[in-house]
JSON list of C-alpha atoms in Angstrom, two decimals:
[
{"chain": "A", "resi": 127, "resn": "UNK", "atom": "CA", "xyz": [6.58, 5.64, 72.31]},
{"chain": "A", "resi": 128, "resn": "UNK", "atom": "CA", "xyz": [8.36, 2.88, 70.46]},
{"chain": "A", "resi": 129, "resn": "UNK", "atom": "CA", "xyz": [8.13, 2.40, 66.72]},
{"chain": "A", "resi": 130, "resn": "UNK", "atom": "CA", "xyz": [6.18, -0.89, 67.01]},
{"chain": "A", "resi": 131, "resn": "UNK", "atom": "CA", "xyz": [3.59, 0.71, 69.30]},
{"chain": "A", "resi": 132, "resn": "UNK", "atom": "CA", "xyz": [3.24, 3.57, 66.80]},
{"chain": "A", "resi": 133, "resn": "UNK", "atom": "CA", "xyz": [2.51, 1.13, 63.95]},
{"chain": "A", "resi": 134, "resn": "UNK", "atom": "CA", "xyz": [-0.39, -0.37, 65.90]},
{"chain": "A", "resi": 135, "resn": "UNK", "atom": "CA", "xyz": [-1.77, 2.90, 67.29]},
{"chain": "A", "resi": 136, "resn": "UNK", "atom": "CA", "xyz": [-5.30, 4.06, 66.38]},
{"chain": "A", "resi": 137, "resn": "UNK", "atom": "CA", "xyz": [-4.00, 7.29, 64.82]},
{"chain": "A", "resi": 138, "resn": "UNK", "atom": "CA", "xyz": [-1.65, 5.52, 62.40]},
{"chain": "A", "resi": 139, "resn": "UNK", "atom": "CA", "xyz": [-4.23, 2.90, 61.41]},
{"chain": "A", "resi": 140, "resn": "UNK", "atom": "CA", "xyz": [-6.81, 5.66, 60.76]},
{"chain": "A", "resi": 141, "resn": "UNK", "atom": "CA", "xyz": [-4.32, 7.47, 58.50]},
{"chain": "A", "resi": 142, "resn": "UNK", "atom": "CA", "xyz": [-3.55, 4.26, 56.57]},
{"chain": "A", "resi": 143, "resn": "UNK", "atom": "CA", "xyz": [-7.28, 3.51, 56.11]},
{"chain": "A", "resi": 144, "resn": "UNK", "atom": "CA", "xyz": [-7.92, 7.10, 54.97]},
{"chain": "A", "resi": 145, "resn": "UNK", "atom": "CA", "xyz": [-5.01, 6.91, 52.46]},
{"chain": "A", "resi": 146, "resn": "UNK", "atom": "CA", "xyz": [-6.30, 3.61, 51.04]},
{"chain": "A", "resi": 147, "resn": "UNK", "atom": "CA", "xyz": [-9.83, 5.05, 50.75]},
{"chain": "A", "resi": 148, "resn": "UNK", "atom": "CA", "xyz": [-8.56, 8.17, 48.92]},
{"chain": "A", "resi": 149, "resn": "UNK", "atom": "CA", "xyz": [-6.49, 5.98, 46.59]},
{"chain": "A", "resi": 150, "resn": "UNK", "atom": "CA", "xyz": [-9.50, 3.77, 45.74]},
{"chain": "A", "resi": 151, "resn": "UNK", "atom": "CA", "xyz": [-11.72, 6.82, 45.10]},
{"chain": "A", "resi": 152, "resn": "UNK", "atom": "CA", "xyz": [-9.05, 8.42, 42.85]},
{"chain": "A", "resi": 153, "resn": "UNK", "atom": "CA", "xyz": [-8.71, 5.16, 40.85]},
{"chain": "A", "resi": 154, "resn": "UNK", "atom": "CA", "xyz": [-12.48, 4.93, 40.35]},
{"chain": "A", "resi": 155, "resn": "UNK", "atom": "CA", "xyz": [-12.66, 8.58, 39.22]},
{"chain": "A", "resi": 156, "resn": "UNK", "atom": "CA", "xyz": [-9.68, 8.06, 36.84]},
{"chain": "A", "resi": 157, "resn": "UNK", "atom": "CA", "xyz": [-11.23, 4.94, 35.27]},
{"chain": "A", "resi": 158, "resn": "UNK", "atom": "CA", "xyz": [-14.61, 6.69, 34.77]},
{"chain": "A", "resi": 159, "resn": "UNK", "atom": "CA", "xyz": [-12.84, 9.67, 33.19]},
{"chain": "A", "resi": 160, "resn": "UNK", "atom": "CA", "xyz": [-10.92, 7.37, 30.82]},
{"chain": "A", "resi": 161, "resn": "UNK", "atom": "CA", "xyz": [-14.14, 5.58, 29.78]},
{"chain": "A", "resi": 162, "resn": "UNK", "atom": "CA", "xyz": [-15.79, 8.90, 28.94]},
{"chain": "A", "resi": 163, "resn": "UNK", "atom": "CA", "xyz": [-12.86, 10.52, 27.11]},
{"chain": "A", "resi": 164, "resn": "UNK", "atom": "CA", "xyz": [-11.80, 7.45, 25.10]},
{"chain": "A", "resi": 165, "resn": "UNK", "atom": "CA", "xyz": [-15.39, 6.37, 24.39]},
{"chain": "A", "resi": 166, "resn": "UNK", "atom": "CA", "xyz": [-14.56, 2.86, 25.55]},
{"chain": "A", "resi": 167, "resn": "UNK", "atom": "CA", "xyz": [-16.79, 0.32, 23.83]},
{"chain": "A", "resi": 168, "resn": "UNK", "atom": "CA", "xyz": [-17.89, 2.73, 21.03]},
{"chain": "A", "resi": 169, "resn": "UNK", "atom": "CA", "xyz": [-16.61, 1.50, 17.68]},
{"chain": "A", "resi": 170, "resn": "UNK", "atom": "CA", "xyz": [-17.21, 2.24, 14.01]},
{"chain": "A", "resi": 171, "resn": "UNK", "atom": "CA", "xyz": [-17.14, -0.57, 11.43]},
{"chain": "A", "resi": 172, "resn": "UNK", "atom": "CA", "xyz": [-14.88, 0.03, 8.44]},
{"chain": "A", "resi": 173, "resn": "UNK", "atom": "CA", "xyz": [-16.90, -0.33, 5.20]},
{"chain": "A", "resi": 174, "resn": "UNK", "atom": "CA", "xyz": [-15.64, -2.31, 2.19]},
{"chain": "A", "resi": 175, "resn": "UNK", "atom": "CA", "xyz": [-14.30, 0.28, -0.24]},
{"chain": "A", "resi": 176, "resn": "UNK", "atom": "CA", "xyz": [-12.61, -1.95, -2.83]},
{"chain": "A", "resi": 177, "resn": "UNK", "atom": "CA", "xyz": [-13.64, -1.14, -6.39]},
{"chain": "A", "resi": 178, "resn": "UNK", "atom": "CA", "xyz": [-15.46, 2.07, -5.41]},
{"chain": "A", "resi": 179, "resn": "UNK", "atom": "CA", "xyz": [-14.65, 5.55, -6.69]},
{"chain": "A", "resi": 180, "resn": "UNK", "atom": "CA", "xyz": [-13.07, 8.23, -4.49]},
{"chain": "A", "resi": 181, "resn": "UNK", "atom": "CA", "xyz": [-16.31, 10.17, -4.09]},
{"chain": "A", "resi": 182, "resn": "UNK", "atom": "CA", "xyz": [-18.32, 7.09, -3.06]},
{"chain": "A", "resi": 183, "resn": "UNK", "atom": "CA", "xyz": [-15.57, 6.06, -0.62]},
{"chain": "A", "resi": 184, "resn": "UNK", "atom": "CA", "xyz": [-15.51, 9.53, 0.91]},
{"chain": "A", "resi": 185, "resn": "UNK", "atom": "CA", "xyz": [-19.29, 9.52, 1.43]},
{"chain": "A", "resi": 186, "resn": "UNK", "atom": "CA", "xyz": [-19.25, 6.04, 3.00]},
{"chain": "A", "resi": 187, "resn": "UNK", "atom": "CA", "xyz": [-16.40, 6.97, 5.33]},
{"chain": "A", "resi": 188, "resn": "UNK", "atom": "CA", "xyz": [-18.14, 10.23, 6.28]},
{"chain": "A", "resi": 189, "resn": "UNK", "atom": "CA", "xyz": [-21.32, 8.33, 7.12]},
{"chain": "A", "resi": 190, "resn": "UNK", "atom": "CA", "xyz": [-19.27, 6.14, 9.50]},
{"chain": "A", "resi": 191, "resn": "UNK", "atom": "CA", "xyz": [-17.39, 9.08, 11.08]},
{"chain": "A", "resi": 192, "resn": "UNK", "atom": "CA", "xyz": [-14.08, 8.00, 9.54]},
{"chain": "A", "resi": 193, "resn": "UNK", "atom": "CA", "xyz": [-11.42, 10.02, 7.72]},
{"chain": "A", "resi": 194, "resn": "UNK", "atom": "CA", "xyz": [-10.03, 9.10, 4.29]},
{"chain": "A", "resi": 195, "resn": "UNK", "atom": "CA", "xyz": [-6.27, 9.30, 3.66]},
{"chain": "A", "resi": 196, "resn": "UNK", "atom": "CA", "xyz": [-5.23, 8.63, 0.05]},
{"chain": "A", "resi": 197, "resn": "UNK", "atom": "CA", "xyz": [-1.94, 6.89, -0.62]},
{"chain": "A", "resi": 198, "resn": "UNK", "atom": "CA", "xyz": [-0.17, 6.98, -3.96]},
{"chain": "A", "resi": 199, "resn": "UNK", "atom": "CA", "xyz": [-0.44, 3.96, -6.21]},
{"chain": "A", "resi": 200, "resn": "UNK", "atom": "CA", "xyz": [2.20, 2.85, -8.67]},
{"chain": "A", "resi": 201, "resn": "UNK", "atom": "CA", "xyz": [0.74, -0.48, -9.77]},
{"chain": "A", "resi": 202, "resn": "UNK", "atom": "CA", "xyz": [-2.12, -0.44, -12.22]},
{"chain": "A", "resi": 203, "resn": "UNK", "atom": "CA", "xyz": [-4.63, -3.26, -11.75]},
{"chain": "A", "resi": 204, "resn": "UNK", "atom": "CA", "xyz": [-6.77, -3.88, -14.85]},
{"chain": "A", "resi": 205, "resn": "UNK", "atom": "CA", "xyz": [-9.38, -5.73, -12.74]},
{"chain": "A", "resi": 206, "resn": "UNK", "atom": "CA", "xyz": [-10.52, -2.44, -11.13]},
{"chain": "A", "resi": 207, "resn": "UNK", "atom": "CA", "xyz": [-11.82, 0.76, -12.77]},
{"chain": "A", "resi": 208, "resn": "UNK", "atom": "CA", "xyz": [-9.47, 3.73, -13.09]},
{"chain": "A", "resi": 209, "resn": "UNK", "atom": "CA", "xyz": [-9.13, 5.85, -9.92]},
{"chain": "A", "resi": 210, "resn": "UNK", "atom": "CA", "xyz": [-11.01, 3.31, -7.80]},
{"chain": "A", "resi": 211, "resn": "UNK", "atom": "CA", "xyz": [-9.92, 1.90, -4.45]},
{"chain": "A", "resi": 212, "resn": "UNK", "atom": "CA", "xyz": [-7.78, -1.24, -4.80]},
{"chain": "A", "resi": 213, "resn": "UNK", "atom": "CA", "xyz": [-6.56, -1.56, -1.17]},
{"chain": "A", "resi": 214, "resn": "UNK", "atom": "CA", "xyz": [-7.52, -0.22, 2.22]},
{"chain": "A", "resi": 215, "resn": "UNK", "atom": "CA", "xyz": [-6.04, -0.29, 5.71]},
{"chain": "A", "resi": 216, "resn": "UNK", "atom": "CA", "xyz": [-7.58, -1.24, 8.13]},
{"chain": "A", "resi": 217, "resn": "UNK", "atom": "CA", "xyz": [-9.48, -3.92, 6.24]},
{"chain": "A", "resi": 218, "resn": "UNK", "atom": "CA", "xyz": [-13.24, -3.96, 5.73]},
{"chain": "A", "resi": 219, "resn": "UNK", "atom": "CA", "xyz": [-15.21, -5.04, 8.78]},
{"chain": "A", "resi": 220, "resn": "UNK", "atom": "CA", "xyz": [-12.56, -3.93, 11.29]},
{"chain": "A", "resi": 221, "resn": "UNK", "atom": "CA", "xyz": [-13.76, -2.13, 14.41]},
{"chain": "A", "resi": 222, "resn": "UNK", "atom": "CA", "xyz": [-12.07, 1.27, 14.88]},
{"chain": "A", "resi": 223, "resn": "UNK", "atom": "CA", "xyz": [-12.58, 4.45, 16.87]},
{"chain": "A", "resi": 224, "resn": "UNK", "atom": "CA", "xyz": [-14.44, 7.47, 15.51]},
{"chain": "A", "resi": 225, "resn": "UNK", "atom": "CA", "xyz": [-12.37, 9.83, 13.27]},
{"chain": "A", "resi": 226, "resn": "UNK", "atom": "CA", "xyz": [-9.79, 7.11, 12.56]},
{"chain": "A", "resi": 227, "resn": "UNK", "atom": "CA", "xyz": [-7.83, 7.55, 9.31]},
{"chain": "A", "resi": 228, "resn": "UNK", "atom": "CA", "xyz": [-8.54, 4.88, 6.72]},
{"chain": "A", "resi": 229, "resn": "UNK", "atom": "CA", "xyz": [-5.64, 4.61, 4.28]},
{"chain": "A", "resi": 230, "resn": "UNK", "atom": "CA", "xyz": [-6.71, 3.80, 0.72]},
{"chain": "A", "resi": 231, "resn": "UNK", "atom": "CA", "xyz": [-4.65, 3.00, -2.36]},
{"chain": "A", "resi": 232, "resn": "UNK", "atom": "CA", "xyz": [-6.07, 4.10, -5.70]},
{"chain": "A", "resi": 233, "resn": "UNK", "atom": "CA", "xyz": [-5.81, 2.43, -9.08]},
{"chain": "A", "resi": 234, "resn": "UNK", "atom": "CA", "xyz": [-3.94, 4.80, -11.44]},
{"chain": "A", "resi": 235, "resn": "UNK", "atom": "CA", "xyz": [-5.26, 5.69, -14.88]},
{"chain": "A", "resi": 236, "resn": "UNK", "atom": "CA", "xyz": [-2.96, 3.22, -16.59]},
{"chain": "A", "resi": 237, "resn": "UNK", "atom": "CA", "xyz": [0.33, 1.38, -16.44]},
{"chain": "A", "resi": 238, "resn": "UNK", "atom": "CA", "xyz": [3.30, 3.51, -15.57]},
{"chain": "A", "resi": 239, "resn": "UNK", "atom": "CA", "xyz": [5.82, 4.41, -18.25]},
{"chain": "A", "resi": 240, "resn": "UNK", "atom": "CA", "xyz": [9.02, 2.38, -18.39]},
{"chain": "A", "resi": 241, "resn": "UNK", "atom": "CA", "xyz": [12.19, 3.39, -20.22]},
{"chain": "A", "resi": 242, "resn": "UNK", "atom": "CA", "xyz": [13.38, 1.08, -22.99]},
{"chain": "A", "resi": 243, "resn": "UNK", "atom": "CA", "xyz": [16.92, 0.09, -21.92]},
{"chain": "A", "resi": 244, "resn": "UNK", "atom": "CA", "xyz": [20.05, 1.03, -23.86]},
{"chain": "A", "resi": 245, "resn": "UNK", "atom": "CA", "xyz": [22.19, -1.51, -25.69]},
{"chain": "A", "resi": 246, "resn": "UNK", "atom": "CA", "xyz": [19.59, -4.05, -26.81]},
{"chain": "A", "resi": 247, "resn": "UNK", "atom": "CA", "xyz": [20.58, -3.84, -30.48]},
{"chain": "A", "resi": 248, "resn": "UNK", "atom": "CA", "xyz": [23.22, -6.39, -31.55]},
{"chain": "A", "resi": 249, "resn": "UNK", "atom": "CA", "xyz": [22.50, -8.65, -28.57]},
{"chain": "A", "resi": 250, "resn": "UNK", "atom": "CA", "xyz": [20.99, -12.09, -28.92]},
{"chain": "A", "resi": 251, "resn": "UNK", "atom": "CA", "xyz": [17.28, -12.71, -28.55]},
{"chain": "A", "resi": 252, "resn": "UNK", "atom": "CA", "xyz": [18.12, -14.91, -25.56]},
{"chain": "A", "resi": 253, "resn": "UNK", "atom": "CA", "xyz": [19.63, -11.86, -23.79]},
{"chain": "A", "resi": 254, "resn": "UNK", "atom": "CA", "xyz": [17.03, -9.30, -24.85]},
{"chain": "A", "resi": 255, "resn": "UNK", "atom": "CA", "xyz": [13.86, -11.28, -24.10]},
{"chain": "A", "resi": 256, "resn": "UNK", "atom": "CA", "xyz": [14.37, -11.62, -20.29]},
{"chain": "A", "resi": 257, "resn": "UNK", "atom": "CA", "xyz": [15.51, -8.00, -20.05]},
{"chain": "A", "resi": 258, "resn": "UNK", "atom": "CA", "xyz": [12.32, -6.71, -21.69]},
{"chain": "A", "resi": 259, "resn": "UNK", "atom": "CA", "xyz": [10.06, -9.11, -19.78]},
{"chain": "A", "resi": 260, "resn": "UNK", "atom": "CA", "xyz": [11.66, -8.16, -16.45]},
{"chain": "A", "resi": 261, "resn": "UNK", "atom": "CA", "xyz": [10.70, -4.53, -17.16]},
{"chain": "A", "resi": 262, "resn": "UNK", "atom": "CA", "xyz": [7.09, -5.57, -17.83]},
{"chain": "A", "resi": 263, "resn": "UNK", "atom": "CA", "xyz": [7.11, -5.46, -21.63]},
{"chain": "A", "resi": 264, "resn": "UNK", "atom": "CA", "xyz": [5.68, -8.24, -23.77]},
{"chain": "A", "resi": 265, "resn": "UNK", "atom": "CA", "xyz": [7.41, -9.72, -26.79]},
{"chain": "A", "resi": 266, "resn": "UNK", "atom": "CA", "xyz": [5.24, -9.35, -29.87]},
{"chain": "A", "resi": 267, "resn": "UNK", "atom": "CA", "xyz": [5.84, -10.35, -33.46]},
{"chain": "A", "resi": 268, "resn": "UNK", "atom": "CA", "xyz": [9.28, -11.72, -34.27]},
{"chain": "A", "resi": 269, "resn": "UNK", "atom": "CA", "xyz": [10.46, -11.39, -37.86]},
{"chain": "A", "resi": 270, "resn": "UNK", "atom": "CA", "xyz": [13.71, -12.42, -39.50]},
{"chain": "A", "resi": 271, "resn": "UNK", "atom": "CA", "xyz": [15.87, -10.71, -42.11]},
{"chain": "A", "resi": 272, "resn": "UNK", "atom": "CA", "xyz": [19.07, -11.78, -43.81]},
{"chain": "A", "resi": 273, "resn": "UNK", "atom": "CA", "xyz": [21.94, -11.06, -41.42]},
{"chain": "A", "resi": 274, "resn": "UNK", "atom": "CA", "xyz": [25.03, -13.01, -40.49]},
{"chain": "A", "resi": 275, "resn": "UNK", "atom": "CA", "xyz": [24.19, -13.00, -36.76]},
{"chain": "A", "resi": 276, "resn": "UNK", "atom": "CA", "xyz": [21.59, -15.69, -36.04]},
{"chain": "A", "resi": 277, "resn": "UNK", "atom": "CA", "xyz": [18.93, -14.53, -33.54]},
{"chain": "A", "resi": 278, "resn": "UNK", "atom": "CA", "xyz": [20.69, -11.19, -33.08]},
{"chain": "A", "resi": 279, "resn": "UNK", "atom": "CA", "xyz": [18.29, -8.28, -32.44]},
{"chain": "A", "resi": 280, "resn": "UNK", "atom": "CA", "xyz": [18.53, -5.74, -35.26]},
{"chain": "A", "resi": 281, "resn": "UNK", "atom": "CA", "xyz": [15.47, -3.53, -34.62]},
{"chain": "A", "resi": 282, "resn": "UNK", "atom": "CA", "xyz": [12.85, -2.90, -31.96]},
{"chain": "A", "resi": 283, "resn": "UNK", "atom": "CA", "xyz": [9.43, -1.48, -32.79]},
{"chain": "A", "resi": 284, "resn": "UNK", "atom": "CA", "xyz": [6.16, -0.69, -31.06]},
{"chain": "A", "resi": 285, "resn": "UNK", "atom": "CA", "xyz": [2.94, -0.49, -33.10]},
{"chain": "A", "resi": 286, "resn": "UNK", "atom": "CA", "xyz": [4.97, -0.35, -36.30]},
{"chain": "A", "resi": 287, "resn": "UNK", "atom": "CA", "xyz": [7.19, 2.57, -35.19]},
{"chain": "A", "resi": 288, "resn": "UNK", "atom": "CA", "xyz": [10.90, 2.00, -34.55]},
{"chain": "A", "resi": 289, "resn": "UNK", "atom": "CA", "xyz": [11.99, 2.35, -30.91]},
{"chain": "A", "resi": 290, "resn": "UNK", "atom": "CA", "xyz": [14.97, 4.35, -29.77]},
{"chain": "A", "resi": 291, "resn": "UNK", "atom": "CA", "xyz": [16.96, 3.61, -26.61]},
{"chain": "A", "resi": 292, "resn": "UNK", "atom": "CA", "xyz": [15.62, 5.57, -23.65]},
{"chain": "A", "resi": 293, "resn": "UNK", "atom": "CA", "xyz": [12.12, 5.98, -25.10]},
{"chain": "A", "resi": 294, "resn": "UNK", "atom": "CA", "xyz": [9.34, 5.46, -22.56]},
{"chain": "A", "resi": 295, "resn": "UNK", "atom": "CA", "xyz": [6.46, 3.05, -23.09]},
{"chain": "A", "resi": 296, "resn": "UNK", "atom": "CA", "xyz": [3.61, 1.96, -20.86]},
{"chain": "A", "resi": 297, "resn": "UNK", "atom": "CA", "xyz": [4.31, -1.19, -18.89]},
{"chain": "A", "resi": 298, "resn": "UNK", "atom": "CA", "xyz": [2.90, -4.31, -20.66]},
{"chain": "A", "resi": 299, "resn": "UNK", "atom": "CA", "xyz": [3.42, -2.68, -24.09]},
{"chain": "A", "resi": 300, "resn": "UNK", "atom": "CA", "xyz": [4.09, -5.14, -26.90]},
{"chain": "A", "resi": 301, "resn": "UNK", "atom": "CA", "xyz": [7.49, -4.79, -28.55]},
{"chain": "A", "resi": 302, "resn": "UNK", "atom": "CA", "xyz": [8.11, -6.37, -31.95]},
{"chain": "A", "resi": 303, "resn": "UNK", "atom": "CA", "xyz": [11.61, -7.60, -32.80]},
{"chain": "A", "resi": 304, "resn": "UNK", "atom": "CA", "xyz": [13.53, -7.99, -36.04]},
{"chain": "A", "resi": 305, "resn": "UNK", "atom": "CA", "xyz": [16.19, -10.69, -35.77]},
{"chain": "A", "resi": 306, "resn": "UNK", "atom": "CA", "xyz": [18.96, -11.96, -38.02]},
{"chain": "A", "resi": 307, "resn": "UNK", "atom": "CA", "xyz": [18.43, -15.39, -39.58]},
{"chain": "A", "resi": 308, "resn": "UNK", "atom": "CA", "xyz": [22.12, -16.35, -39.91]},
{"chain": "A", "resi": 309, "resn": "UNK", "atom": "CA", "xyz": [22.25, -16.01, -43.73]},
{"chain": "A", "resi": 310, "resn": "UNK", "atom": "CA", "xyz": [24.55, -13.65, -45.62]},
{"chain": "A", "resi": 311, "resn": "UNK", "atom": "CA", "xyz": [22.70, -10.62, -47.03]}
]
């Protein structure tokens, strides 16, 4: 029997048809199994958690069959209460699968502490001001005393107490400065 005759024989064509049928049945079974195991088409809606406390967020996520994962937060936001949710991922209203982790960022209890840099004394106000503002501090009251160096920083203080180099203050703290007025003492 030649090869061409074999390709068009009833036996070979029956085997090809049987193989195609088995392949189609296996594909249908595989697709049905995937629909059942992945719960295709079943979604949970992510609730809006912004501004809510941890306990309220946990209850809402539990009601929606979602899991809460807390991420650390370094930036204090005064617009939200302490220890409340300030960000979430995925965003509110997103459709996700059951038991999906929802990552939340909490508002800390206050601004983080920042170290007062070394070497600010005997520098000009023009040098010190951007350095302090870049660290998140605010410039408060500026007073002048007799000193030969005009606008040279002589003292730093916070709430009336003198500041030492390396001391830590909360970000956005107000620092008062004593500057020289350019007159001989």
